[in-house]
XYZ file of C-alpha atoms in Angstrom:
431
model
C -6.921 -11.379 -32.908
C -4.094 -9.640 -31.095
C -1.873 -11.787 -28.950
C -2.529 -11.933 -25.223
C 0.307 -9.745 -23.987
C -0.647 -6.909 -26.364
C -4.148 -7.018 -24.944
C -2.753 -6.929 -21.404
C -1.052 -3.590 -22.054
C -4.052 -2.207 -23.935
C -6.346 -3.098 -21.054
C -3.902 -1.571 -18.568
C -3.872 1.683 -20.521
C -7.673 1.683 -20.665
C -8.203 1.182 -16.944
C -5.474 3.735 -16.144
C -7.670 6.355 -17.803
C -10.500 5.596 -15.345
C -9.998 7.071 -11.840
C -9.787 4.251 -9.301
C -8.214 5.560 -6.123
C -9.219 3.597 -3.037
C -12.801 4.354 -1.978
C -13.318 6.186 -5.297
C -13.251 3.350 -7.808
C -16.932 3.004 -8.782
C -16.172 4.034 -12.355
C -13.703 1.205 -12.820
C -15.982 -1.238 -11.022
C -18.791 -0.489 -13.490
C -16.363 -0.762 -16.412
C -15.141 -4.196 -15.288
C -18.672 -5.491 -14.695
C -19.727 -4.456 -18.217
C -16.510 -5.850 -19.676
C -17.112 -9.304 -18.184
C -20.812 -9.412 -19.095
C -20.075 -8.432 -22.685
C -17.876 -11.523 -22.906
C -20.593 -13.837 -21.655
C -19.468 -14.299 -18.062
C -21.748 -14.590 -15.042
C -21.097 -11.547 -12.829
C -21.985 -10.831 -9.199
C -21.234 -7.698 -7.155
C -21.614 -7.560 -3.372
C -22.302 -4.616 -1.079
C -18.581 -3.926 -0.586
C -18.011 -3.559 -4.321
C -16.260 -6.913 -4.852
C -16.766 -8.404 -8.317
C -16.987 -12.180 -8.814
C -16.908 -13.381 -12.421
C -17.431 -17.004 -13.450
C -17.857 -19.270 -16.444
C -18.610 -22.996 -16.397
C -17.336 -25.133 -13.510
C -13.994 -23.527 -12.697
C -11.265 -25.235 -10.685
C -9.109 -22.123 -10.271
C -9.884 -18.600 -9.082
C -7.632 -15.713 -10.139
C -7.730 -12.770 -7.733
C -6.596 -9.142 -7.736
C -7.777 -5.812 -6.311
C -8.953 -2.997 -8.562
C -8.215 0.056 -6.407
C -4.858 1.857 -6.351
C -2.851 4.163 -4.112
C -3.048 7.635 -5.670
C 0.100 9.708 -5.163
C 1.135 12.897 -6.947
C -1.117 13.798 -9.870
C -3.052 10.522 -9.703
C -5.783 9.678 -10.594
C -4.550 11.548 -13.673
C -1.999 9.046 -14.991
C 0.285 9.696 -17.960
C 2.061 6.450 -18.800
C 5.510 6.528 -20.409
C 8.022 3.859 -21.396
C 11.616 4.247 -20.252
C 14.317 1.674 -20.964
C 12.052 -1.338 -20.681
C 9.860 -0.042 -17.851
C 6.409 1.527 -17.741
C 6.275 4.586 -15.480
C 3.944 7.517 -14.841
C 4.837 11.200 -14.966
C 4.592 12.734 -11.471
C 2.106 10.161 -10.170
C 1.821 6.605 -8.959
C 1.366 4.216 -11.878
C -1.277 1.854 -10.532
C 0.527 -1.258 -11.771
C -0.235 -2.400 -8.223
C -2.671 -4.063 -8.948
C -3.792 -2.786 -12.361
C -1.434 -5.034 -14.334
C -3.052 -8.064 -12.684
C -6.517 -6.723 -13.505
C -5.421 -6.307 -17.129
C -4.067 -9.878 -17.255
C -7.390 -11.196 -16.034
C -9.216 -9.140 -18.668
C -6.984 -10.594 -21.390
C -7.871 -14.118 -20.244
C -11.552 -13.201 -20.360
C -11.033 -12.112 -23.969
C -10.001 -15.727 -24.593
C -13.121 -17.051 -22.849
C -11.210 -19.008 -20.208
C -13.362 -21.187 -17.948
C -12.213 -19.685 -14.672
C -13.370 -17.827 -11.635
C -12.142 -14.210 -11.396
C -12.366 -12.204 -8.188
C -11.705 -8.448 -8.194
C -11.778 -7.009 -4.696
C -12.416 -3.420 -3.610
C -10.412 -1.091 -1.361
C -7.474 -3.406 -0.719
C -5.082 -0.506 -0.288
C -6.955 0.941 2.696
C -7.056 -2.143 4.882
C -8.207 -5.052 2.656
C -11.751 -3.802 3.160
C -13.287 -5.603 0.203
C -11.774 -8.962 1.076
C -12.886 -8.675 4.702
C -16.465 -7.867 3.645
C -16.672 -10.470 0.863
C -20.147 -12.006 0.823
C -19.896 -14.345 -2.176
C -19.087 -18.058 -2.193
C -16.270 -19.395 -4.349
C -16.664 -22.556 -6.402
C -12.958 -23.105 -7.013
C -10.798 -25.172 -4.692
C -7.679 -23.130 -5.398
C -6.889 -19.412 -5.660
C -3.964 -17.705 -7.354
C -3.515 -14.161 -6.068
C -1.796 -11.837 -8.592
C -0.658 -9.116 -6.187
C 2.961 -10.193 -5.820
C 5.589 -7.739 -7.111
C 8.597 -9.881 -7.979
C 8.710 -12.222 -10.947
C 9.631 -15.845 -10.476
C 8.601 -15.780 -6.827
C 5.743 -17.764 -5.296
C 4.451 -16.104 -2.157
C 2.925 -18.429 0.409
C 2.656 -16.133 3.447
C 2.248 -12.494 4.398
C 2.247 -10.096 7.302
C -0.817 -9.120 9.256
C -1.374 -5.472 10.043
C -3.316 -2.936 12.035
C -3.512 0.868 12.044
C -3.362 2.847 15.274
C -5.117 6.221 15.512
C -3.965 8.310 18.487
C -5.737 11.530 19.460
C -5.620 14.058 22.279
C -6.667 17.660 22.901
C -3.873 20.234 22.670
C -4.083 23.360 24.782
C -3.000 26.772 23.500
C -0.914 29.602 24.894
C -0.058 33.022 23.490
C 3.302 33.544 21.796
C 4.577 36.690 20.023
C 7.917 35.447 18.736
C 8.708 35.528 14.980
C 6.868 33.034 12.795
C 8.657 30.430 10.658
C 7.602 27.792 8.147
C 9.731 24.650 8.289
C 9.240 21.902 5.716
C 10.584 18.642 4.364
C 9.456 17.531 0.907
C 10.358 15.547 -2.163
C 11.574 12.445 -0.341
C 11.438 9.122 -2.227
C 8.511 7.597 -0.327
C 7.619 3.935 -0.634
C 5.445 1.078 0.561
C 5.227 0.894 4.345
C 5.629 -2.895 4.237
C 7.945 -4.109 1.488
C 10.076 -0.929 1.570
C 10.253 -0.447 5.342
C 13.704 -2.088 5.505
C 15.249 -0.119 2.632
C 16.411 2.896 4.630
C 13.949 5.296 3.009
C 13.822 8.527 5.069
C 10.594 9.543 6.818
C 9.714 13.241 6.411
C 7.982 13.368 9.800
C 11.021 11.979 11.599
C 13.387 14.422 9.881
C 11.155 17.391 10.701
C 10.610 16.257 14.288
C 14.313 15.806 14.962
C 15.140 19.223 13.510
C 12.525 21.038 15.604
C 13.199 19.104 18.821
C 16.782 20.389 18.805
C 15.617 24.018 18.828
C 13.599 26.268 21.140
C 10.431 26.516 19.119
C 6.699 26.402 19.801
C 4.275 24.767 17.384
C 1.430 26.632 15.764
C 0.689 23.526 13.725
C 2.459 20.509 12.246
C 1.222 18.097 9.624
C 2.722 15.547 7.309
C 2.414 12.160 5.661
C 0.145 11.157 2.816
C -1.527 7.855 3.738
C -1.115 5.093 6.282
C 0.497 2.549 3.964
C 3.136 4.934 2.563
C 6.393 6.177 4.058
C 5.899 9.967 4.423
C 7.247 12.135 1.612
C 6.260 15.555 2.969
C 5.901 17.278 6.341
C 5.522 20.936 7.307
C 5.339 22.938 10.526
C 4.494 26.522 11.390
C 6.470 27.518 14.492
C 7.390 30.532 16.592
C 11.004 31.030 17.579
C 13.325 33.822 18.679
C 16.196 31.889 17.136
C 16.750 32.531 13.429
C 16.064 29.148 11.854
C 18.133 28.014 8.875
C 18.011 25.338 6.178
C 19.664 22.044 6.999
C 20.033 19.019 4.700
C 16.458 18.084 3.650
C 14.878 20.830 5.834
C 13.785 24.123 4.254
C 12.979 27.229 6.323
C 11.386 30.583 5.561
C 10.251 33.415 7.852
C 6.540 34.162 7.537
C 5.261 37.700 7.334
C 2.639 38.408 10.005
C -0.892 39.331 8.932
C -4.259 40.101 10.474
C -5.250 36.421 10.412
C -1.892 35.043 11.527
C -2.488 32.739 14.501
C -0.923 34.048 17.710
C -1.505 30.925 19.799
C 0.884 27.976 19.962
C 0.490 24.472 21.364
C 1.061 24.524 25.113
C 2.979 21.233 25.153
C 5.128 21.799 22.059
C 8.314 20.546 23.680
C 6.577 17.392 24.949
C 5.075 16.642 21.525
C 8.276 17.306 19.607
C 10.210 15.054 21.967
C 7.830 12.264 21.042
C 8.124 12.957 17.303
C 11.919 13.017 17.439
C 12.110 9.680 19.271
C 8.985 7.999 17.866
C 9.595 4.405 16.710
C 9.631 3.925 12.951
C 10.969 1.135 10.753
C 11.918 -2.490 11.346
C 11.489 -3.666 14.931
C 12.674 -7.251 14.493
C 14.096 -9.256 11.570
C 13.071 -12.736 10.443
C 16.411 -14.277 9.530
C 14.861 -17.477 8.165
C 12.642 -15.635 5.652
C 15.116 -12.724 5.183
C 12.357 -10.159 5.731
C 11.229 -7.998 8.654
C 9.360 -9.913 11.341
C 7.714 -6.805 12.834
C 7.709 -3.170 11.743
C 5.883 0.110 12.162
C 5.366 3.140 9.957
C 4.892 6.604 11.464
C 2.467 7.529 8.705
C 0.600 10.763 9.387
C 0.563 13.593 11.917
C -1.904 16.468 12.271
C -1.275 18.786 15.207
C -2.954 22.135 15.658
C -5.534 24.216 17.486
C -8.244 21.612 16.778
C -6.304 18.839 18.504
C -3.442 16.415 17.911
C -3.641 13.195 15.873
C -1.064 10.533 14.967
C -1.568 7.606 12.589
C 0.623 4.506 12.680
C 0.678 1.407 10.467
C 1.926 -1.774 12.195
C 2.844 -5.109 10.574
C 3.931 -8.523 11.855
C 4.384 -11.983 10.383
C 2.118 -13.575 13.000
C -1.057 -12.443 14.718
C 0.335 -12.827 18.298
C 3.344 -10.664 17.405
C 1.066 -8.046 15.883
C -1.018 -7.940 19.042
C 2.081 -7.521 21.204
C 3.443 -4.708 19.032
C 0.100 -2.909 19.084
C -0.115 -3.136 22.876
C 3.399 -1.714 23.285
C 2.647 1.222 20.996
C -0.645 1.896 22.771
C 1.251 2.082 26.057
C 3.859 4.454 24.611
C 1.298 6.774 23.056
C -0.700 6.717 26.275
C 2.300 8.080 28.154
C 2.131 11.159 25.932
C -1.543 11.681 26.707
C -3.007 10.099 23.591
C -6.127 7.964 23.472
C -5.600 5.174 20.950
C -7.977 3.128 18.838
C -7.335 0.440 16.233
C -8.556 0.456 12.649
C -8.251 -1.647 9.492
C -6.769 -4.749 11.066
C -6.101 -7.773 8.873
C -4.636 -11.200 9.647
C -1.278 -12.721 8.791
C -1.161 -15.593 6.301
C 0.896 -18.398 7.805
C 3.335 -19.864 5.236
C 2.352 -23.368 4.131
C 3.516 -25.491 1.185
C 1.250 -28.113 -0.330
C 0.306 -29.755 -3.647
C -1.081 -26.526 -5.122
C 2.057 -24.543 -4.315
C 4.266 -27.298 -5.717
C 2.234 -27.311 -8.950
C 2.569 -23.537 -9.325
C 6.331 -23.772 -8.716
C 6.699 -26.515 -11.337
C 4.720 -24.580 -13.941
C 6.600 -21.330 -13.247
C 9.933 -23.119 -13.698
C 9.082 -23.537 -17.383
C 9.271 -19.737 -17.707
C 11.662 -18.780 -14.892
C 14.796 -20.878 -14.317
C 15.082 -20.015 -10.635
C 11.750 -19.994 -8.826
C 11.812 -19.198 -5.127
C 9.118 -19.671 -2.490
C 8.832 -16.845 0.049
C 6.667 -14.805 2.374
C 6.198 -11.027 2.160
C 6.207 -8.321 4.827
C 3.018 -6.731 3.552
C -0.660 -7.513 3.687
C -2.111 -9.825 1.065
C -5.781 -10.623 0.853
C -4.836 -14.294 1.099
C -4.632 -13.818 4.869
C -8.297 -12.864 4.932
C -9.305 -15.593 2.501
C -7.465 -18.191 4.607
C -9.852 -17.354 7.455
C -12.964 -17.239 5.270
C -12.180 -20.397 3.288
C -9.977 -22.675 5.465
C -9.759 -25.416 2.817
C -8.850 -23.081 -0.055
C -5.365 -23.690 -1.467
C -3.538 -20.447 -2.235
C -0.398 -18.901 -3.646
C 0.550 -15.473 -5.017
C 2.594 -14.497 -8.086
C 3.125 -11.377 -10.189
C 5.513 -9.358 -12.379
C 8.302 -7.137 -11.121
C 6.946 -3.819 -9.810
C 9.260 -1.369 -8.083
C 8.463 1.449 -5.647
C 4.685 0.915 -5.372
C 2.666 3.596 -3.558
C 4.995 6.339 -4.796
C 5.611 8.550 -7.844
C 8.595 6.272 -8.573
C 6.385 3.223 -9.170
C 7.275 1.298 -12.312
C 6.673 -2.133 -13.843
C 9.125 -4.084 -15.979
C 7.645 -4.738 -19.410
C 9.463 -8.027 -20.119
C 8.481 -9.250 -16.669
C 4.805 -8.689 -17.462
C 5.188 -10.764 -20.625
C 6.985 -13.612 -18.842
C 4.486 -13.627 -15.980
C 1.504 -13.613 -18.338
C 3.006 -16.485 -20.349
C 3.413 -18.434 -17.097
C -0.126 -17.535 -16.055
C -1.533 -18.856 -19.329
C 0.393 -22.092 -18.759
C -1.055 -22.391 -15.246
C -4.570 -21.715 -16.506
C -4.139 -24.283 -19.276
C -3.070 -26.909 -16.776
C -6.128 -26.338 -14.573
C -8.482 -26.354 -17.536
C -7.025 -29.642 -18.730
């Protein structure tokens, strides 16, 4: 039999070949269900697509999500190795959270008496976790969605998405037509990367246009709510000859029969908002050395059919999240937008206890310097803490860089070390 870590990478390669973007992961769900049943595990699937796998009388539940953020060419994923890292060519890799799924599969190959929970649609608002309908037998859960080796996460941010919409009137405009775009920016996770100074394509485009006398035909940009925007593009009318500038690219558009003549009546008003719109860290948590509150200007779609803005907000406590959401609703309301909330999820309040101390002690056998932290991103543990108040929880994982982007990569040695530690943890709980 192959050793465990070899099977981890084989399983990761196998699931990478099965499309599993959020809300489109049925193929992988069916594959995982069959995989577990073939190895003699009891399997249940609820209406949300969550998969609960069990053998015997488990004391520990391992948990991961099986959907991924698809960026670039994904779900077509071509995995390559580069100087000790696994990467994907022109796409997100899906190591978040596919490596964890593969680790769990490798433990099933060994017939471990555990509970395994694979949740659906985590990347679009923790939807599977929030809709979970199955009861757990275990008294402790180890989440495998952390992205830094040797770190035990014991808390996370809560979040909510704001969707702002308003009608946009039109007026005639005959000035020359220009296409203005920003593309190829690094991108990144709207939580863990929000404090890294990664540029936002929408902000760059908005600031460029707001400084010029232009009228919008349309403007759109951003890829998904939990990613820092990589691309943004506007079609504008302007008498001024527009020119390239830094990350901004400009080209004059030749008029045709179907070229739209109308522009947005309140272009100046809208561009003023985009240029000054809040984005990034709002407040720091000096004790945890992470952002306390943040917001991501994620997507914009403005045109003849109306104007829409999507924001992703995060905070390390539920009251702070509520306050941030109310302030943004007020600001957007001043610009004529009607705002609704979507995909909210709770914060996970940091708490150390016997389970966390045991995980720390077992990790120290593999990692000499284990730290205990909280993360400025959503983990499903926040939802599980509400559903199962007595459940003890912690989160670990290998080193993954730049998730939710085409620069995503996972450190190969880190996967091995983390899996070795995971097997030690499992062995301890199984006696």
